[in-house]
Amino acid sequence: MATVATAAAAAARHNAALLVPKGDGGNLPVLDSGFFGPRVAFVPEFSPTCTQRNASVRAVMAPPQLQQQRSPASSGIVKHALTATEKILARASEKTQLVPGENVWVKADILMTHDVGAPGTIGIFKREFGKDAKVWDREKVVLIPDHYIFTADERANRNVDILREFALEQDIKYFYDIKDRSNFRGVCHVALAQEGHCRPGEVLFGTDSHTCNAGAFGQFATGIGNTDAGFIMGTGQLLIKVPPTLRFVLDGEMPKHLLTKDLILQIIGEISVAGATYKAMEFVGSAVDKMTMEDRMTLCNMVVEAGAKNGVVPADSTTFKYLEGKTSIPYEPVSSDGAASFLQEYRFDVSKLEPVVAKPHSPDNRGLARECKDVKIDRVYIGSCTGGKTEDFLAAAELMAISVSSTFVPNDNLLVWLDLFTLPVPGAEGLTCAEVFTKAGCDTPTAPSCGACLGGPQDTYARMNEICVSTTNRNFPGRMGNKDAQIYLASPYTAAASALTGFVTDPREFLS
Amino acid sequence: MAVSTVVMRALPSPGIAVSPASSSSSSSFSSSTLSCSRGVPLAAAAALSSHVANSSSADQSGSAATIHGRCFVVGDNIDTDQIIPAEYLTLVPSKPEEYQKLGSYAMIGLPAKWGRFIEEGKSKTEYKVVIGGANFGCGSSREHAPVALGAAGVRAVVAESYARIFFRNSVATGELYPVESQGRICDENKTGDYVTVDLELGTLVNHTTGKQYALKPIGEAGPVIDAGGIFAYARKTGMIPAAA
């Protein structure tokens, strides 16, 4: 089974390193403990030596926590070794060093918003900066309507209109309008990646909790609310607290029946839905090295389900290859220093893991798929930013080239949708995903949107009291539109296998 | 949003210079923010931040708010889909009529076992305080969550711990005080109990049971919420001029 080891030494190094040197050779006081360790405040003195750079903002946006005081090491070691997340935030705040717990003003490279977040964000932006105000950079705001877009709901459609008006008024360069099919893309997180807006070393904010998806590109990406987004729209910056990093080392050969969705469900089950609150989750190891970009996105997508601020997979040749031709903006990748301090380290031997599900009603309610084989299901849903990328559909189709019950296959993104109808499924004698799904009796793959994952307007698919296996990311009560429905989160293989049998099914029943 | 129960602390007067070392960049921040067509240079943002740090700590931390009323008690992991289900997210919080409507749907996603948060036919809740367990507000980044609670009439949530985006959104909007209890208190309080939350003393008193609980200090979030959110706070403390 998986082995989990915590690195007490790493934690000790982290604490010892939380000293902040003053110019005169002494150290600034450790104020009190933050969530995860000492919170250092630069107490400004009104003296000529107090420079602007040393004065910092105290924590405004995070609960102060009074844990027991940890005494700083006496040797006054200056922390130079940084984690990937710390490096990205240091660069974005023009600092040469920083420590977890520190609040810094970072420049945003991209602000993304969609039809649910944009109207409120725009309202706040205009109220605070003036009705004729212009966004800080028309090329850094990316507008992607994707949540409630194929619906008769009037307010939903009005909200897309609000987005469109704003895009025109501000001459926003990147607006993926649903009216213009050549430009429409669908689910925001996949679109951001496909359109080259995710770049290593950058800072990306989005009015959506799964913005952390982009951490797969070795960048700092996190979800924010309308007010913070409105602030960024006007200033291009945001005050954020530097998170400490939890490191997940994933080694070993991935079994053929295991997908990265199984890995992240395994991890969330390990640390719980609050196990990474206010922290960064970094994924490294030989298994990660072999992952595709879509795999890495699946990993990072769900870090928010563990409460994390961001997820990060350091960029490598796989990343660079993916980005070729997608972006012309230069980027500078970062990775954690060898001597960097991590709050905790977890090690997994992926070859020993089994397919898992998250049982109702929590993403950390982990169970082995094979132990749920008596759970009769009503519906299977394969889609969403988490589990509706091209590779997810190929995986499902590969397993499904057999028979079936009732499945809904919406997909994620226009390009993914096109892939469903064009790419041949390995081992299916030249059939495309769509052909396999249709032959197996699934509902026709539909146009891309987020709707069903979160139970959108009344005419959204699957808002019923059912037992559903889903490749989505959350299964809290009522998530898909019905409070009594039971949602099992699973990988595309597990979902496909379950669709074939009508029960929660371990994919090994079908994959040798 | 009504803040009738909040006692405002004295804030530094707007006349205080933003920073002695960089008055020119601070004024460029002030003026450029509102007529904002360009981004704010980081130096100016640092001026803003040093203003916050330079003010005396007593004025920049804590709140004197006291909230008295009935409490509504829930448990752990109350996620944003329960606080405001996704089907209501077409309501735009910055539009006043829709803001009110959002309030009427607050907590409508809760399983029946917790009881009704808003009475049939009403659009506001009778509960001023929500008491929760761990990881309150987990799930989505939707700002509609603290907004719906605030619009419904909630003044404070007292929970064992919070999910980060919900906490942040509560402070940024100023909609409610996200207070942390010292330890778990949701098991000892019942929906309908009369409570007083005193942020200055750091206590929650349950008048129905006679018990008292310690709260963690609200810290720097206090003045921001007192003022009505980050933008209002920035204006009140003279960091940015009043809206034109």
Coordinates of C-alpha atoms in Angstrom, one line a residue, chain A residues 181-486:
Chain A
R181 CA -18.4 29.4 -32.7
S182 CA -15.0 29.9 -34.2
N183 CA -13.9 31.6 -31.0
F184 CA -16.0 29.8 -28.4
R185 CA -14.1 27.4 -26.3
G186 CA -16.2 26.2 -23.3
V187 CA -15.0 25.3 -19.9
C188 CA -12.7 28.1 -18.7
H189 CA -9.9 26.1 -17.1
V190 CA -9.3 23.9 -20.1
A191 CA -9.7 26.9 -22.4
L192 CA -7.0 28.8 -20.5
A193 CA -4.6 25.9 -21.0
Q194 CA -5.4 25.3 -24.7
E195 CA -5.3 28.9 -25.6
G196 CA -1.8 29.4 -24.1
H197 CA -2.8 31.6 -21.2
C198 CA -1.1 29.4 -18.6
R199 CA 2.6 29.9 -18.5
P200 CA 5.3 28.7 -16.0
G201 CA 6.3 31.2 -13.4
E202 CA 3.3 33.4 -13.8
V203 CA 0.5 34.5 -11.5
L204 CA -3.1 33.7 -12.6
F205 CA -6.2 34.6 -10.7
G206 CA -9.7 33.5 -11.6
T207 CA -13.2 33.9 -10.1
D208 CA -13.5 30.2 -9.8
S209 CA -12.2 27.8 -7.2
H210 CA -10.8 25.4 -9.8
T211 CA -8.5 28.1 -11.2
C212 CA -5.8 26.1 -9.3
N213 CA -6.0 23.8 -12.3
A214 CA -3.4 26.0 -14.0
G215 CA -0.8 25.1 -11.4
A216 CA -0.1 22.2 -13.7
F217 CA 1.9 24.6 -15.7
G218 CA 4.3 25.5 -12.9
Q219 CA 2.5 28.8 -12.1
F220 CA 0.7 30.3 -9.1
A221 CA -3.0 30.0 -9.9
T222 CA -5.8 30.4 -7.4
G223 CA -9.5 31.2 -7.1
I224 CA -10.8 34.5 -5.7
G225 CA -14.1 36.3 -5.3
N226 CA -15.7 39.2 -7.1
T227 CA -14.4 41.9 -4.9
D228 CA -10.7 40.8 -5.2
A229 CA -11.2 40.4 -8.9
G230 CA -12.7 43.9 -9.2
F231 CA -9.6 45.2 -7.4
I232 CA -7.3 43.4 -9.8
M233 CA -9.3 44.8 -12.7
G234 CA -8.4 48.3 -11.6
T235 CA -5.0 47.9 -10.3
G236 CA -3.5 44.7 -11.7
Q237 CA -2.4 43.6 -8.3
L238 CA -3.6 41.7 -5.2
L239 CA -2.5 41.4 -1.6
I240 CA -2.0 37.8 -0.8
K241 CA -0.5 35.7 1.9
V242 CA 2.4 33.4 1.0
P243 CA 1.4 29.8 1.6
P244 CA 3.8 27.2 3.0
T245 CA 4.1 24.1 0.8
L246 CA 3.1 20.5 1.3
R247 CA 5.1 18.3 -1.0
F248 CA 3.7 15.2 -2.6
V249 CA 6.3 12.8 -4.0
L250 CA 4.6 10.4 -6.4
D251 CA 7.0 7.6 -7.5
G252 CA 6.6 4.3 -9.2
E253 CA 5.0 3.0 -12.3
M254 CA 1.4 3.9 -12.8
P255 CA -0.7 0.7 -13.1
K256 CA -2.7 0.6 -16.4
H257 CA -6.0 0.8 -14.6
L258 CA -5.1 3.8 -12.6
L259 CA -5.5 7.4 -13.6
T260 CA -4.4 10.7 -12.0
K261 CA -8.0 11.2 -10.7
D262 CA -7.3 8.1 -8.5
L263 CA -4.1 9.8 -7.2
I264 CA -5.7 13.0 -6.2
L265 CA -8.7 11.3 -4.6
Q266 CA -6.2 9.1 -2.7
I267 CA -4.4 12.2 -1.5
I268 CA -7.5 14.1 -0.5
G269 CA -8.7 11.1 1.4
E270 CA -5.3 11.0 3.1
I271 CA -5.2 14.7 4.3
S272 CA -8.9 15.5 4.4
V273 CA -10.9 18.4 3.0
A274 CA -9.1 20.9 5.2
G275 CA -5.7 19.2 5.2
A276 CA -4.1 21.8 2.9
T277 CA -6.0 24.9 4.0
Y278 CA -3.9 28.0 3.2
K279 CA -1.2 25.9 1.9
A280 CA 0.4 25.1 -1.5
M281 CA 0.4 21.5 -2.8
E282 CA 3.5 20.6 -4.9
F283 CA 3.6 17.4 -6.9
V284 CA 6.9 15.9 -7.9
G285 CA 8.4 12.4 -8.5
S286 CA 9.0 9.9 -11.2
A287 CA 5.2 9.3 -11.8
V288 CA 4.6 13.0 -12.2
D289 CA 7.5 13.4 -14.6
K290 CA 5.8 10.9 -16.9
M291 CA 2.4 12.6 -16.7
T292 CA 0.9 14.5 -19.6
M293 CA -0.3 18.1 -19.1
E294 CA -3.9 16.9 -18.9
D295 CA -2.8 14.5 -16.1
R296 CA -1.2 17.3 -14.3
M297 CA -4.3 19.4 -14.6
T298 CA -6.4 16.7 -13.1
L299 CA -4.0 16.6 -10.1
C300 CA -4.0 20.4 -9.6
N301 CA -7.6 20.9 -10.3
M302 CA -8.7 19.3 -7.1
V303 CA -6.3 20.7 -4.7
V304 CA -9.0 23.2 -3.6
E305 CA -11.0 20.2 -2.4
A306 CA -8.3 19.7 0.2
G307 CA -8.6 23.4 1.1
A308 CA -5.3 24.3 -0.7
K309 CA -4.5 27.8 -1.9
N310 CA -2.8 26.5 -5.0
G311 CA -1.3 23.4 -6.6
V312 CA 2.0 23.3 -8.5
V313 CA 3.8 20.9 -10.8
P314 CA 7.2 22.3 -11.8
A315 CA 7.5 22.9 -15.5
D316 CA 9.6 20.6 -17.6
S317 CA 10.0 19.5 -21.2
T318 CA 6.5 18.1 -21.3
T319 CA 5.2 21.6 -20.4
F320 CA 7.4 23.4 -22.9
K321 CA 6.3 21.0 -25.6
Y322 CA 2.7 21.6 -24.8
L323 CA 3.1 25.3 -25.0
E324 CA 4.9 25.3 -28.3
G325 CA 2.7 27.3 -30.7
K326 CA 0.2 28.2 -28.0
T327 CA 1.9 31.3 -26.6
S328 CA 4.3 33.8 -27.9
I329 CA 4.8 35.5 -24.5
P330 CA 8.2 34.5 -23.0
Y331 CA 8.1 32.7 -19.7
E332 CA 10.6 31.7 -17.0
P333 CA 10.0 28.4 -15.3
V334 CA 10.8 27.9 -11.6
S335 CA 11.2 24.8 -9.4
S336 CA 11.8 24.4 -5.7
D337 CA 15.4 24.7 -4.5
G338 CA 17.0 21.6 -3.1
A339 CA 17.2 23.1 0.3
A340 CA 13.7 24.6 0.3
S341 CA 11.6 24.1 3.3
F342 CA 8.3 22.2 3.1
L343 CA 5.8 22.1 5.8
Q344 CA 5.3 18.4 5.3
E345 CA 6.3 15.8 2.7
Y346 CA 4.2 12.8 1.7
R347 CA 5.5 9.9 -0.4
F348 CA 3.4 7.6 -2.5
D349 CA 4.3 4.5 -4.4
V350 CA 1.7 4.7 -7.1
S351 CA 2.2 1.2 -8.3
K352 CA 0.6 0.0 -5.1
L353 CA -2.5 2.1 -5.3
E354 CA -6.0 0.9 -6.4
P355 CA -8.9 2.7 -8.1
V356 CA -10.8 4.8 -5.6
V357 CA -14.0 6.8 -5.3
A358 CA -15.1 9.6 -3.1
K359 CA -18.3 8.4 -1.6
P360 CA -21.2 10.7 -0.7
H361 CA -21.0 13.4 0.6
S362 CA -17.5 14.6 0.7
P363 CA -14.4 14.6 -1.6
D364 CA -12.4 13.1 1.2
N365 CA -14.8 10.2 1.9
R366 CA -12.4 7.8 0.1
G367 CA -13.3 4.2 -0.6
L368 CA -11.9 1.5 -2.8
A369 CA -14.0 1.2 -6.0
R370 CA -14.0 -2.6 -5.6
E371 CA -15.5 -2.3 -2.1
C372 CA -18.5 -0.3 -3.5
K373 CA -19.4 -2.9 -6.1
D374 CA -22.9 -3.4 -4.5
V375 CA -23.9 0.2 -5.0
K376 CA -26.5 0.3 -7.7
I377 CA -26.3 3.5 -9.7
D378 CA -28.7 5.5 -11.8
R379 CA -26.4 7.6 -13.9
V380 CA -22.9 8.2 -14.9
Y381 CA -21.6 11.6 -15.8
I382 CA -18.3 12.0 -17.7
G383 CA -17.3 15.6 -18.1
S384 CA -16.2 18.8 -16.4
C385 CA -12.8 20.5 -16.1
T386 CA -11.7 17.7 -13.8
G387 CA -12.7 14.7 -15.9
G388 CA -13.7 15.9 -19.3
K389 CA -10.5 16.6 -21.2
T390 CA -9.7 14.8 -24.3
E391 CA -7.6 12.1 -22.6
D392 CA -10.4 11.6 -20.0
F393 CA -12.8 10.8 -22.9
L394 CA -10.3 8.6 -24.6
A395 CA -9.8 6.6 -21.4
A396 CA -13.6 6.2 -20.9
A397 CA -14.1 5.2 -24.6
E398 CA -11.3 2.8 -24.5
L399 CA -12.9 1.0 -21.6
M400 CA -16.4 1.3 -23.0
A401 CA -15.8 -0.2 -26.4
I402 CA -17.8 -3.0 -25.0
S403 CA -21.5 -2.4 -23.9
V404 CA -23.4 -0.1 -21.5
S405 CA -26.3 1.4 -19.4
S406 CA -27.1 5.1 -19.3
T407 CA -24.4 7.7 -19.5
F408 CA -24.2 11.4 -20.1
V409 CA -21.2 12.7 -21.9
P410 CA -21.0 16.4 -22.0
N411 CA -17.7 17.7 -22.8
D412 CA -15.6 20.3 -21.7
N413 CA -14.4 22.4 -24.4
L414 CA -15.1 22.9 -28.1
L415 CA -11.7 21.5 -29.2
V416 CA -12.4 18.5 -26.9
W417 CA -15.8 18.1 -28.5
L418 CA -14.1 18.1 -31.9
D419 CA -11.7 15.5 -30.7
L420 CA -14.5 13.3 -29.6
F421 CA -15.7 13.2 -33.2
T422 CA -12.3 12.8 -34.9
L423 CA -9.7 11.1 -32.8
P424 CA -9.6 7.3 -33.1
V425 CA -9.9 5.4 -29.8
P426 CA -7.0 3.1 -29.2
G427 CA -8.1 -0.5 -29.5
A428 CA -11.6 0.3 -30.9
E429 CA -10.9 -0.5 -34.5
G430 CA -10.8 3.1 -35.7
L431 CA -14.0 4.3 -34.0
T432 CA -14.0 7.8 -32.5
C433 CA -15.0 8.5 -28.9
A434 CA -18.4 9.7 -30.1
E435 CA -18.9 6.6 -32.1
V436 CA -18.0 4.4 -29.2
F437 CA -20.2 6.3 -26.8
T438 CA -23.2 6.3 -29.2
K439 CA -22.7 2.6 -30.0
A440 CA -22.6 1.9 -26.3
G441 CA -25.9 3.7 -25.7
C442 CA -24.7 6.9 -24.1
D443 CA -26.5 10.1 -24.6
T444 CA -24.9 12.1 -27.4
P445 CA -21.9 14.1 -26.4
T446 CA -23.2 17.6 -25.9
A447 CA -21.8 21.0 -26.3
P448 CA -19.3 22.2 -23.6
S449 CA -20.4 23.8 -20.4
C450 CA -20.0 23.5 -16.6
G451 CA -23.8 23.3 -15.9
A452 CA -24.2 19.7 -14.8
C453 CA -21.2 19.6 -12.4
L454 CA -22.8 22.2 -10.1
G455 CA -26.5 21.9 -10.8
G456 CA -27.2 25.1 -12.8
P457 CA -30.5 26.6 -13.9
Q458 CA -33.6 24.4 -13.8
D459 CA -33.1 23.1 -17.3
T460 CA -29.6 21.7 -16.6
Y461 CA -29.0 18.1 -17.1
A462 CA -29.2 15.6 -14.2
R463 CA -30.7 17.8 -11.4
M464 CA -32.5 14.7 -10.0
N465 CA -32.5 12.5 -7.0
E466 CA -30.2 9.8 -8.2
I467 CA -27.1 7.8 -7.4
C468 CA -24.5 9.1 -9.8
V469 CA -20.9 8.2 -10.5
S470 CA -19.2 11.3 -11.8
T471 CA -15.8 12.4 -13.0
T472 CA -16.4 15.9 -11.5
N473 CA -14.7 17.4 -8.4
R474 CA -17.3 17.9 -5.6
N475 CA -20.0 15.7 -4.1
F476 CA -21.3 17.8 -1.2
P477 CA -25.1 17.5 -0.6
G478 CA -27.0 19.1 -3.5
R479 CA -23.9 19.7 -5.6
M480 CA -25.5 18.5 -8.8
G481 CA -28.9 20.1 -8.1
N482 CA -30.7 17.7 -5.8
K483 CA -30.1 17.6 -2.1
D484 CA -30.8 13.9 -1.7
A485 CA -28.8 12.7 -4.7
Q486 CA -25.7 10.6 -4.0

